XYZ file of C-alpha atoms in Angstrom:
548
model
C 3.806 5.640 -30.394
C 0.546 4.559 -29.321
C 0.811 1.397 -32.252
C 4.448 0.463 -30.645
C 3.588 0.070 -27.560
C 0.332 -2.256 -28.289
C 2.686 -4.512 -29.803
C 4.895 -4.732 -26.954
C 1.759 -5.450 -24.559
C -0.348 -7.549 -27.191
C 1.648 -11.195 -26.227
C 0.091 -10.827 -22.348
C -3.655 -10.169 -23.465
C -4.116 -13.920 -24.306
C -3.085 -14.828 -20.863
C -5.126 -11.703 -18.727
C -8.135 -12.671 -20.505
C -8.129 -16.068 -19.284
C -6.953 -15.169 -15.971
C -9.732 -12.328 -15.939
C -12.314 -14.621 -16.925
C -11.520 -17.152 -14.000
C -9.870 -14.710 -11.080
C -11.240 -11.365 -11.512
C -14.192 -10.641 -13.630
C -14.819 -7.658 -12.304
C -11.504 -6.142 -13.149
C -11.477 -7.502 -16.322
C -14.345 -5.967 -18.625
C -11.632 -4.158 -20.966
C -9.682 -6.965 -21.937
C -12.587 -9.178 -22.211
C -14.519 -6.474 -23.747
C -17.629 -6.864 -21.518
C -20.334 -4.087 -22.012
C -21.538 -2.467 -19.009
C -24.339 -4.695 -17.258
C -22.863 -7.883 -19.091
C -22.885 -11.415 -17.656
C -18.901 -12.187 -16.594
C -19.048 -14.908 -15.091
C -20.142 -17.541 -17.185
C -17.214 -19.565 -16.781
C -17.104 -19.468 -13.047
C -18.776 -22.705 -11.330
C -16.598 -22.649 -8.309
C -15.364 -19.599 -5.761
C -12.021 -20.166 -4.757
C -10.513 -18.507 -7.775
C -12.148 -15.468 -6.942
C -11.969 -15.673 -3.108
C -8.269 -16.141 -2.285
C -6.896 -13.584 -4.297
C -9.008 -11.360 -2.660
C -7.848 -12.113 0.502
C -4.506 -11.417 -0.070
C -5.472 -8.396 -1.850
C -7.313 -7.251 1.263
C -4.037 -8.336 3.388
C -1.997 -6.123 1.671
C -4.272 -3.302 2.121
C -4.024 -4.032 5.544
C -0.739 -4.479 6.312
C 0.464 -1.684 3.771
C -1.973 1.103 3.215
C -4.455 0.667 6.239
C -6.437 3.919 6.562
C -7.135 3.923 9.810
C -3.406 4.053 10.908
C -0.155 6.323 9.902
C 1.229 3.763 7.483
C 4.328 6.117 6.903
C 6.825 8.371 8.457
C 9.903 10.320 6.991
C 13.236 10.698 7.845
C 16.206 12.280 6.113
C 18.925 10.118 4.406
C 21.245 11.996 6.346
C 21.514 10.546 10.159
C 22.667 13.556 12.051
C 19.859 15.534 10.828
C 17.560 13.057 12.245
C 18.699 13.889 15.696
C 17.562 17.597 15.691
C 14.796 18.243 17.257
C 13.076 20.714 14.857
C 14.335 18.230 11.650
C 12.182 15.392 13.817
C 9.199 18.040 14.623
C 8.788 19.256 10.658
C 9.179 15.300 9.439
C 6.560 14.441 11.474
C 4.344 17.390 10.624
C 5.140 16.669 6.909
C 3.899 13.059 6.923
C 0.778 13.665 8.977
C 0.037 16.367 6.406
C 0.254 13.610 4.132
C -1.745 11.597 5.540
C -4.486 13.765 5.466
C -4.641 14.918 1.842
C -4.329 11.180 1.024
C -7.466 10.104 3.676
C -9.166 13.114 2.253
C -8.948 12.110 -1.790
C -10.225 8.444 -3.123
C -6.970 7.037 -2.675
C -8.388 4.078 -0.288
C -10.825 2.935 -2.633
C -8.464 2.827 -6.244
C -5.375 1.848 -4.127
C -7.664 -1.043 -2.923
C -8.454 -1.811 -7.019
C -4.799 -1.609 -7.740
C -3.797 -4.246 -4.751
C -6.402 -7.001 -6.496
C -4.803 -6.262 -9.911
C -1.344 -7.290 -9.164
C -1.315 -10.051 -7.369
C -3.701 -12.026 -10.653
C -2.101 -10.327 -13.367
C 1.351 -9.205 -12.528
C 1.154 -5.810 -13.010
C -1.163 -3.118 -11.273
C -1.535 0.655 -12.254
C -2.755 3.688 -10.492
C -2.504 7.351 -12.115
C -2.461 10.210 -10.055
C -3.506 13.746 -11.315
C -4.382 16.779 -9.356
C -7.858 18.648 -9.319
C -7.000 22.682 -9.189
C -8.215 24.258 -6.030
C -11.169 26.629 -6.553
C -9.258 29.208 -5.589
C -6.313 30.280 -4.914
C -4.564 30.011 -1.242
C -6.464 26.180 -1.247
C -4.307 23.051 -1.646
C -5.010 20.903 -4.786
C -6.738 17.630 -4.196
C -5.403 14.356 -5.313
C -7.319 12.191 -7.615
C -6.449 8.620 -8.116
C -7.698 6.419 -11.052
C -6.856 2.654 -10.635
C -6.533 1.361 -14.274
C -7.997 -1.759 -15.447
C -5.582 -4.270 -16.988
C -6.136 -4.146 -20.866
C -6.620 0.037 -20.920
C -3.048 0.897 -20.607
C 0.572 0.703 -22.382
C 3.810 0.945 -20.144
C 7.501 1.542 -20.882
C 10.476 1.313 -19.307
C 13.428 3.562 -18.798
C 17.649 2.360 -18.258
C 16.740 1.664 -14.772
C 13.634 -1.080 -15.160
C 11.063 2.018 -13.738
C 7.757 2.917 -16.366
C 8.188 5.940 -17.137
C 5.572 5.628 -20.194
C 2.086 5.155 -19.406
C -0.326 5.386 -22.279
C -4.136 4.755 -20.954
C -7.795 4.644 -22.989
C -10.815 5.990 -21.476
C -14.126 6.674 -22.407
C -15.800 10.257 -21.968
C -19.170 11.768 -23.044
C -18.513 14.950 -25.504
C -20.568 17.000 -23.106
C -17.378 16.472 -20.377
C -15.027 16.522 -22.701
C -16.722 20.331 -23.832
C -16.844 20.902 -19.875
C -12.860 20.024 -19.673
C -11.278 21.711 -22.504
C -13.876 23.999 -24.347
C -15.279 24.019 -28.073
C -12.342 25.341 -29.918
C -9.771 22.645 -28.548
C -12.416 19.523 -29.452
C -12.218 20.064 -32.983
C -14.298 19.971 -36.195
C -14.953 15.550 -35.440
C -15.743 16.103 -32.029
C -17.987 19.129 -32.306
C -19.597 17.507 -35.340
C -20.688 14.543 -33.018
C -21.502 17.111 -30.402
C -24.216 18.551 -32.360
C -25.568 15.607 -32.883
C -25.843 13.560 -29.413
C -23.768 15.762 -26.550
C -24.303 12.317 -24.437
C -22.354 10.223 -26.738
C -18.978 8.308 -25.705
C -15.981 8.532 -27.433
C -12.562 6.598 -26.822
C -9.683 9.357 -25.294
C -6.442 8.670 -24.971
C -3.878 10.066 -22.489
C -0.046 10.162 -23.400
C 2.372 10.695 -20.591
C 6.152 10.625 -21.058
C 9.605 11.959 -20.669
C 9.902 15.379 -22.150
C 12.866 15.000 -25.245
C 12.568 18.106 -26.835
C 12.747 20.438 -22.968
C 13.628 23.821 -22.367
C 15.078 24.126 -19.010
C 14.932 27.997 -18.687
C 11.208 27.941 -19.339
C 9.002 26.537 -16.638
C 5.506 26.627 -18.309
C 3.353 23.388 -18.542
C 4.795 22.426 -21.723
C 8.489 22.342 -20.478
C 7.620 20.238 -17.656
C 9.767 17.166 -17.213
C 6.908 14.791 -18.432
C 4.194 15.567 -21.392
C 0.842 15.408 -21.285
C -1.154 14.961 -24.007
C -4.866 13.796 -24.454
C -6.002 12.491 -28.122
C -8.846 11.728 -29.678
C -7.522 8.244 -31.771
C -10.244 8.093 -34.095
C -8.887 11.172 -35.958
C -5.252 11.443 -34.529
C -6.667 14.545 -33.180
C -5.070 16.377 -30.591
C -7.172 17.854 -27.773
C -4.720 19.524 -25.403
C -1.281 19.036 -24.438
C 0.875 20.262 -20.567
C 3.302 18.551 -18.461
C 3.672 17.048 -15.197
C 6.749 18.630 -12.955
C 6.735 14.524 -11.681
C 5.597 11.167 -13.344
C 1.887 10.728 -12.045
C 1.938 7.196 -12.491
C 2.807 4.628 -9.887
C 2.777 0.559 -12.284
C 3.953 -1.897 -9.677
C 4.795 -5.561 -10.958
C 4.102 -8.869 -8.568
C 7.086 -9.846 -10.356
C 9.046 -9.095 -13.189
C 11.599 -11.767 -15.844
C 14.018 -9.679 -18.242
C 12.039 -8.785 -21.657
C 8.947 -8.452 -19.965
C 8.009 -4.997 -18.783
C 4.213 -5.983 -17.793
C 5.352 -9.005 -15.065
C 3.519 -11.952 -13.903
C 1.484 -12.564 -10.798
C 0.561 -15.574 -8.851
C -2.662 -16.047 -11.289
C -0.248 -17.571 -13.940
C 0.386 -20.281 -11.481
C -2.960 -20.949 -10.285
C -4.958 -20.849 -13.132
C -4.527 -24.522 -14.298
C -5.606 -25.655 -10.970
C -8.933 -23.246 -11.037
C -9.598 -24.423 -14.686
C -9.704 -27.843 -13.424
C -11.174 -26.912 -10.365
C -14.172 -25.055 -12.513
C -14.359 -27.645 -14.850
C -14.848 -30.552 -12.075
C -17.266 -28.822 -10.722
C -19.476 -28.034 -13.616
C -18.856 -31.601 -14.427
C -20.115 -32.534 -10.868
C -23.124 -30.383 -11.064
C -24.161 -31.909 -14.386
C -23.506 -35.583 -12.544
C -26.157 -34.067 -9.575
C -28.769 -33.137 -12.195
C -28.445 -36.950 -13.791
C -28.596 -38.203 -10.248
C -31.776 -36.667 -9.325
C -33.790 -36.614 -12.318
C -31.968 -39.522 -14.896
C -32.542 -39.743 -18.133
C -35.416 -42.252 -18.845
C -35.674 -45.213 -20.742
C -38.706 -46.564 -21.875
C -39.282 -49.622 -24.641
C -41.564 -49.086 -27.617
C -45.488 -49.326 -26.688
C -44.591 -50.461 -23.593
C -46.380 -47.833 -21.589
C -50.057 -46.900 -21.575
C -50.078 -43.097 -21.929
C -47.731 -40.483 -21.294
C -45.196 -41.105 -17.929
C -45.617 -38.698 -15.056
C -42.401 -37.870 -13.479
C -43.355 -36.869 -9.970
C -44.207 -37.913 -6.502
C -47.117 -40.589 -5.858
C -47.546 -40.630 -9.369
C -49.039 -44.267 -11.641
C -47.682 -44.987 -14.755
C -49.119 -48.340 -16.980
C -46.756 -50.095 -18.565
C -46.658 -53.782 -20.492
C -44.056 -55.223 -18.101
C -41.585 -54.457 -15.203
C -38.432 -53.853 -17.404
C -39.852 -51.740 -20.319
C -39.051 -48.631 -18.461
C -35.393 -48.307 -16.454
C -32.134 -45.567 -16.211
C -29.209 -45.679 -15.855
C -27.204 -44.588 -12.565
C -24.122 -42.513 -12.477
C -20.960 -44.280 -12.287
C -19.147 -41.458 -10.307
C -17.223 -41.594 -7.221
C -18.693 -38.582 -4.966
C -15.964 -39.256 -2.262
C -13.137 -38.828 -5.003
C -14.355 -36.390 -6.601
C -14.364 -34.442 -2.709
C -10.908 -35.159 -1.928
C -9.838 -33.977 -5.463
C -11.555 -30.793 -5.077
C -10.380 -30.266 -1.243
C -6.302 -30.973 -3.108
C -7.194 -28.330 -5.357
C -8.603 -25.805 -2.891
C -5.524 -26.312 -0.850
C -2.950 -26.031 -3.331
C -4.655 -22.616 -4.811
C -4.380 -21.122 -1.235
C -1.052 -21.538 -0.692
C -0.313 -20.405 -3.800
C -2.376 -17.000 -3.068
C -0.763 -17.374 0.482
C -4.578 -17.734 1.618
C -3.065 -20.391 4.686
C -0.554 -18.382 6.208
C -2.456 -15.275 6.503
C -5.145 -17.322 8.091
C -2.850 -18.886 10.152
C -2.573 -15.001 11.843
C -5.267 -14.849 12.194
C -7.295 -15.424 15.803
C -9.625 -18.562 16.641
C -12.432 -19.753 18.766
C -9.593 -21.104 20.887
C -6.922 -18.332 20.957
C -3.564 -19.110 22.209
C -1.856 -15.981 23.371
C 1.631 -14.843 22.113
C 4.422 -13.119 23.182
C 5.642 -9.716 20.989
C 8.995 -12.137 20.239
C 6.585 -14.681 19.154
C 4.265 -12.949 17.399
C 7.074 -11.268 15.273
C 8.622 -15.103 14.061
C 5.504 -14.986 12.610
C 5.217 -12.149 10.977
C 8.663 -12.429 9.787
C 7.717 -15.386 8.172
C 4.872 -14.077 6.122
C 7.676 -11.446 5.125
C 10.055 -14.583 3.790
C 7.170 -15.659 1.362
C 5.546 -12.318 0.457
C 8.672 -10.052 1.058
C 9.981 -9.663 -2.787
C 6.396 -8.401 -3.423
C 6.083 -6.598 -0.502
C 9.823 -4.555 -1.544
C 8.398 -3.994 -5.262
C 4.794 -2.541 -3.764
C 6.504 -0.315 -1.681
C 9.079 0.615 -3.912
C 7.299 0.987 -7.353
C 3.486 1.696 -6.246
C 3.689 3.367 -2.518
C 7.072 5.362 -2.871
C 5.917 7.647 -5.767
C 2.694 7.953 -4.506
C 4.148 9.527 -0.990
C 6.578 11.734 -2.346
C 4.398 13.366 -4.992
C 2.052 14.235 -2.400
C 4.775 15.849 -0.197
C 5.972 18.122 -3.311
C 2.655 19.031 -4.319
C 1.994 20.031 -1.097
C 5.433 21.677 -0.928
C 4.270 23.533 -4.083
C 1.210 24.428 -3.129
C 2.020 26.345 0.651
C 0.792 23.297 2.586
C 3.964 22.544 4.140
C 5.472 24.323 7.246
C 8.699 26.421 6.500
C 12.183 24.083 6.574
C 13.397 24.435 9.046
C 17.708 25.871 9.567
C 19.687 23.064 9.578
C 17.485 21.289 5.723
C 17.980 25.229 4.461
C 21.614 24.784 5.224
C 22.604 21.907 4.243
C 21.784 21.603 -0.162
C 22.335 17.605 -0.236
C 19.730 16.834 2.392
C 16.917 14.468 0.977
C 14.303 12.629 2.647
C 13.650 9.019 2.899
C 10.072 6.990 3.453
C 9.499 4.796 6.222
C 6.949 2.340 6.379
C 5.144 1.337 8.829
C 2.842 -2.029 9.266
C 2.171 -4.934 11.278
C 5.411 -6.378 10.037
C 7.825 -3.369 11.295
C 6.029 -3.147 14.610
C 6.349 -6.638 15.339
C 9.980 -6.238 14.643
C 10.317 -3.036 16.847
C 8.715 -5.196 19.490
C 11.102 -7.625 18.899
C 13.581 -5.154 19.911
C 11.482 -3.789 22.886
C 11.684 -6.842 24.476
C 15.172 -7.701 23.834
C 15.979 -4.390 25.553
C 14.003 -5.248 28.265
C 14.912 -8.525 29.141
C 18.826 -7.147 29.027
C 17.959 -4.059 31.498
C 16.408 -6.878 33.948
C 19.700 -8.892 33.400
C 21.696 -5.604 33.861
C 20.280 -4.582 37.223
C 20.500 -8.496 38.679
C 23.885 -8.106 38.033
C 24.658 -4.685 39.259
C 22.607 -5.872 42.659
C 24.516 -9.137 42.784
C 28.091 -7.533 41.963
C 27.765 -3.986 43.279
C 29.499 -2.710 40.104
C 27.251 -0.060 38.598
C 29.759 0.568 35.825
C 28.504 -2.276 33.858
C 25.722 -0.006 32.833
C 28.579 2.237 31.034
C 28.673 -0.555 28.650
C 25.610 0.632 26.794
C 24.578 3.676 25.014
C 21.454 5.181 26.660
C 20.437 8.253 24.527
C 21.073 5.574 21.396
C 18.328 2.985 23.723
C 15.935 5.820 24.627
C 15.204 6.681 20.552
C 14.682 3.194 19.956
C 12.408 2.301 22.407
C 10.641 5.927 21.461
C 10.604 4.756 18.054
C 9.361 1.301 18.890
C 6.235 2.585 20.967
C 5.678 5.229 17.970
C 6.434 7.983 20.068
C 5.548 10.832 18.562
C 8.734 13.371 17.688
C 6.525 16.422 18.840
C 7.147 14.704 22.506
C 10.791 13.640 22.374
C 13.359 16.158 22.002
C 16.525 15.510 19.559
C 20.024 15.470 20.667
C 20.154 19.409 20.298
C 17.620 19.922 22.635
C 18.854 17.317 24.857
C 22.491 18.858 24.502
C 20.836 22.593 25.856
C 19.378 21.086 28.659
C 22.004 19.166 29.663
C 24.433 22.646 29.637
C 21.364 24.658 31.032
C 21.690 22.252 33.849
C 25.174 21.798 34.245
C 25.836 25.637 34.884
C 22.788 25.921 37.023
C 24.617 23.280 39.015
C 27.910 24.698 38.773
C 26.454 27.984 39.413
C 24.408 26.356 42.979
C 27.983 24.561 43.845
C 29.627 28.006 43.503
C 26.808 29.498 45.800
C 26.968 26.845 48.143
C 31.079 27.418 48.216
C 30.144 30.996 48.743
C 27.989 30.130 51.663
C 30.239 28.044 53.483
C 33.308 30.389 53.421
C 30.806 33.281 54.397
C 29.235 30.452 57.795
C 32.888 29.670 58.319
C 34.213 33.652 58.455
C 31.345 34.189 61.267
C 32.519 30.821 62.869
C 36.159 32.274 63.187
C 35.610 35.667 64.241
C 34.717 35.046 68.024
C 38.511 32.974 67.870
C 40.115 35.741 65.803
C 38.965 38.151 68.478
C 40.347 35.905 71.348
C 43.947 35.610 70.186
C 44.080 39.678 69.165
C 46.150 40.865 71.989
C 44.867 43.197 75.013
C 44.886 47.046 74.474
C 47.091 49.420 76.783
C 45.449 50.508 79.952
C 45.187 53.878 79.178
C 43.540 53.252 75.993
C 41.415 51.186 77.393
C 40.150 53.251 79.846
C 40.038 56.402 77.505
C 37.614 53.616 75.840
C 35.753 53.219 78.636
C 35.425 56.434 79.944
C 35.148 58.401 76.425
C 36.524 61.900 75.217
């Protein structure tokens, strides 16, 4: 399997190489096949091959992933469960769990790898396995690996996702005895063990769709994918489980039909950094003519060796036995040729418009409406990118760490309404510079139409032009638009309970105050009733006054 899918990937190592060599050394010692401590940059005279993809690496960090920020939320797929109150409270809870376990594991550094990966070389891939709790009651811990281009093999299933990832690493036999224990290394890798427990030897990990699975069983090896590490100098292999998900999230910058590894923007930049580099190496060489020439001198024509250096006397026969030659170069070309070059390598790395957001010595202050045409702008170039990071790194990422924690206890009970209903599923939401300045957008739009509402009400005296708008449906957005936490708004549930509660404590205060006023008007009426009762006989009324 292994052989197959070096074939498939062999076409692209031509190109990464070069594009390693120019854009990312660092990134790029397995395909180049750099040992550790090597020189990689021999072929580098010039930064801005290495700079502006690194910008826009860091960009995307920052607008997608920040760490210092909730750059997700949750919500189901079904909108009337995202109007009950408890459904809101447990989503939230779920995603700020989330967020923790992924603050607390590496996943800022390797994520950070993975973003400088695609961008140069197309595609970028970041494995994620789980490190058993010590014991039991504890919640696993996530461990990321970002994978350096030229270590790993991908395939695709019917629907364009990897859900193949074959990746080469290097471990010493003394971990590899720590891992999996003498009798599952083998007679090769004990052999070598004996010998030098320090040495490295190449392992490979195998992860793929389970063919051959039992569905009743639900050990390790009937998970949904395999897992099986080899040692591929024997075919040996060292142990073999299963993943209940795929643990690997490959993200392409972009991808053509055929070609399951993409393309990034390095493909198109990479003839204007080679000329670029080569310039200026050619420059440099130019500068060290310039300031020490080569020297001509005519035979016997000088008494003596010359002495190249300041205040010094040379002898010579006559004026014109020694001379050089100057440089025929044109410095000012050459500078507006490399300042073409620069530019047209930014843009192409987007390196101008994400300075353009960025603040200067003279800021000019914008509006929330403003500031989002902006953003949404960035979105038009980098948005296709932006919808495959999110959808083929981030997505699997987030909802593998929700069901491990849902496996492992570390999620709060469901709550009625998700037990009830079997076809509720959850959806991710993300949120970065770009959705906020489109929430704002909104914000202000709803703003500047309540100012216009009440001018009019004032001017017209009609107040049932405000009917013409939905005010629970305005009071979520602009909740949602401030990023209002859920544990301080109440769903339409709640708000539906209070509303009744307060209805019958209102019909119950009008019946009391009914009560009251019949009672004030029955004391109000008796002095009157008494008037008009008619006088009693005398006799009777002096048997009343004079008693028994």
């Amino acid at each position: 399997a292994e052989d197959r899918l070096k074939a498939g990937r062999t076409p692209h190592e031509s190109d990464w190489r070069d594009l390693g060599e120019y854009l990312l050394p660092t990134r790029s010692m397995a395909i180049l096949g750099a040992k550790p401590g090597a020189k990689i940059t021999t072929k580098v005279f010039d930064s801005e091959g290495l700079t502006a993809p690194k910008m826009l690496s860091s960009s995307l960090h920052g607008n997608l992933t920040n760490p210092s920020a909730m750059w997700f939320s949750l919500l189901m797929r079904q909108p009337e469960l995202n109007l009950l109150n408890d459904v809101q409270d447990w989503l939230e809870d779920t995603a700020r769990r989330a967020h923790a376990a992924l603050r607390a594991s590496n996943f800022t550094n390797e994520i950070a790898a993975t973003y400088e990966d695609l961008p140069v070389f197309g595609p970028g891939a970041l494995f994620f396995d789980v490190i058993p709790p010590p014991r039991p009651g504890l919640t696993p811990e996530p461990l990321f690996t970002a994978l350096p281009i030229g270590t790993y093999y991908i395939s695709e299933n019917a629907k364009g996702r990897v859900d193949t990832l074959f990746y080469r690493l290097t471990m010493s036999l003394r971990a590899i005895r720590q891992r999996w224990g003498e009798q599952k290394m083998g007679k090769d890798l004990n052999d070598l063990y004996a010998k030098d427990r320090e040495q490295t030897v190449p392992i490979l990990h195998a992860v793929s769709p389970r063919s051959d699975r039992n569905y009743e069983s639900r050990t390790a090896k009937n998970m949904p994918f395999t897992s099986c590490w080899v040692y591929p100098d024997k075919r040996h292999k060292i142990d073999e489980s299963g993943y209940p998900e795929f643990p690997g999230s490959v993200c392409r910058w972009s991808r053509q039909a055929g070609e399951p590894y993409g393309r990034g923007l390095g493909h198109l930049a990479l003839p204007d950094i080679r000329t670029l580099n080569r310039s200026v190496e050619l420059n440099l060489m130019d500068w060290a003519l310039a300031i020490a020439p080569p020297l001509f001198e005519m035979d016997r024509a000088v008494k003596g060796d010359l002495r190249w250096e300041p205040r010094a006397r040379n002898v010579v026969t006559q004026r014109e036995a020694v001379f050089t030659v100057k440089s025929g170069s044109d410095r000012q070309r050459t500078a507006v040729e490399w300042e073409r070059l620069e530019k047209k390598i930014q843009r192409i790395f987007f390196v101008d418009r994400l300075l353009a957001m960025l603040p200067t010595e003279n800021p000019t202050y914008q509006t929330a409406f403003e500031f989002a045409k902006r953003m949404q702008q960035e979105f038009l170039l980098i948005g296709p990118a932006y919808g495959r990071i999110t959808g083929e790194l981030l997505g699997p990422i987030v909802e593998r760490t929700v069901r491990i924690l849902g496996r492992s206890g570390g999620l709060l009970p469901l709550p009625a309404a998700l037990q009830q209903n079997p076809n509720a599923d959850m959806d991710i939401q993300y949120v970065g510079p770009l959705a906020r300045a489109q929430e704002a957008e909104k914000l202000t739009g709803i703003s500047q139409k309540n100012i216009r509402l009440q001018n009019v009400i004032t001017i017209t005296g009609d107040a049932s032009l405000a009917d013409n708008f939905d005010w629970d449906q305005e009071a979520a957005v602009v909740s949602r638009g401030f990023g209002v936490p859920a544990s301080v708004t109440r769903g339409t549930d709640a708000v539906a309970r209070i509303r009744q509660a307060r209805a019958q404590q209102q019909q119950a205060a009008a019946q009391m105050q009914a009560l009251q006023q019949a009672a004030q008007a029955a004391g109000q009426a008796a002095p009157m009733v008494k008037a008009l009762r008619p006088a009693p006989p005398p006799g009777a009324q002096i048997a009343t006054q004079g008693g028994p």
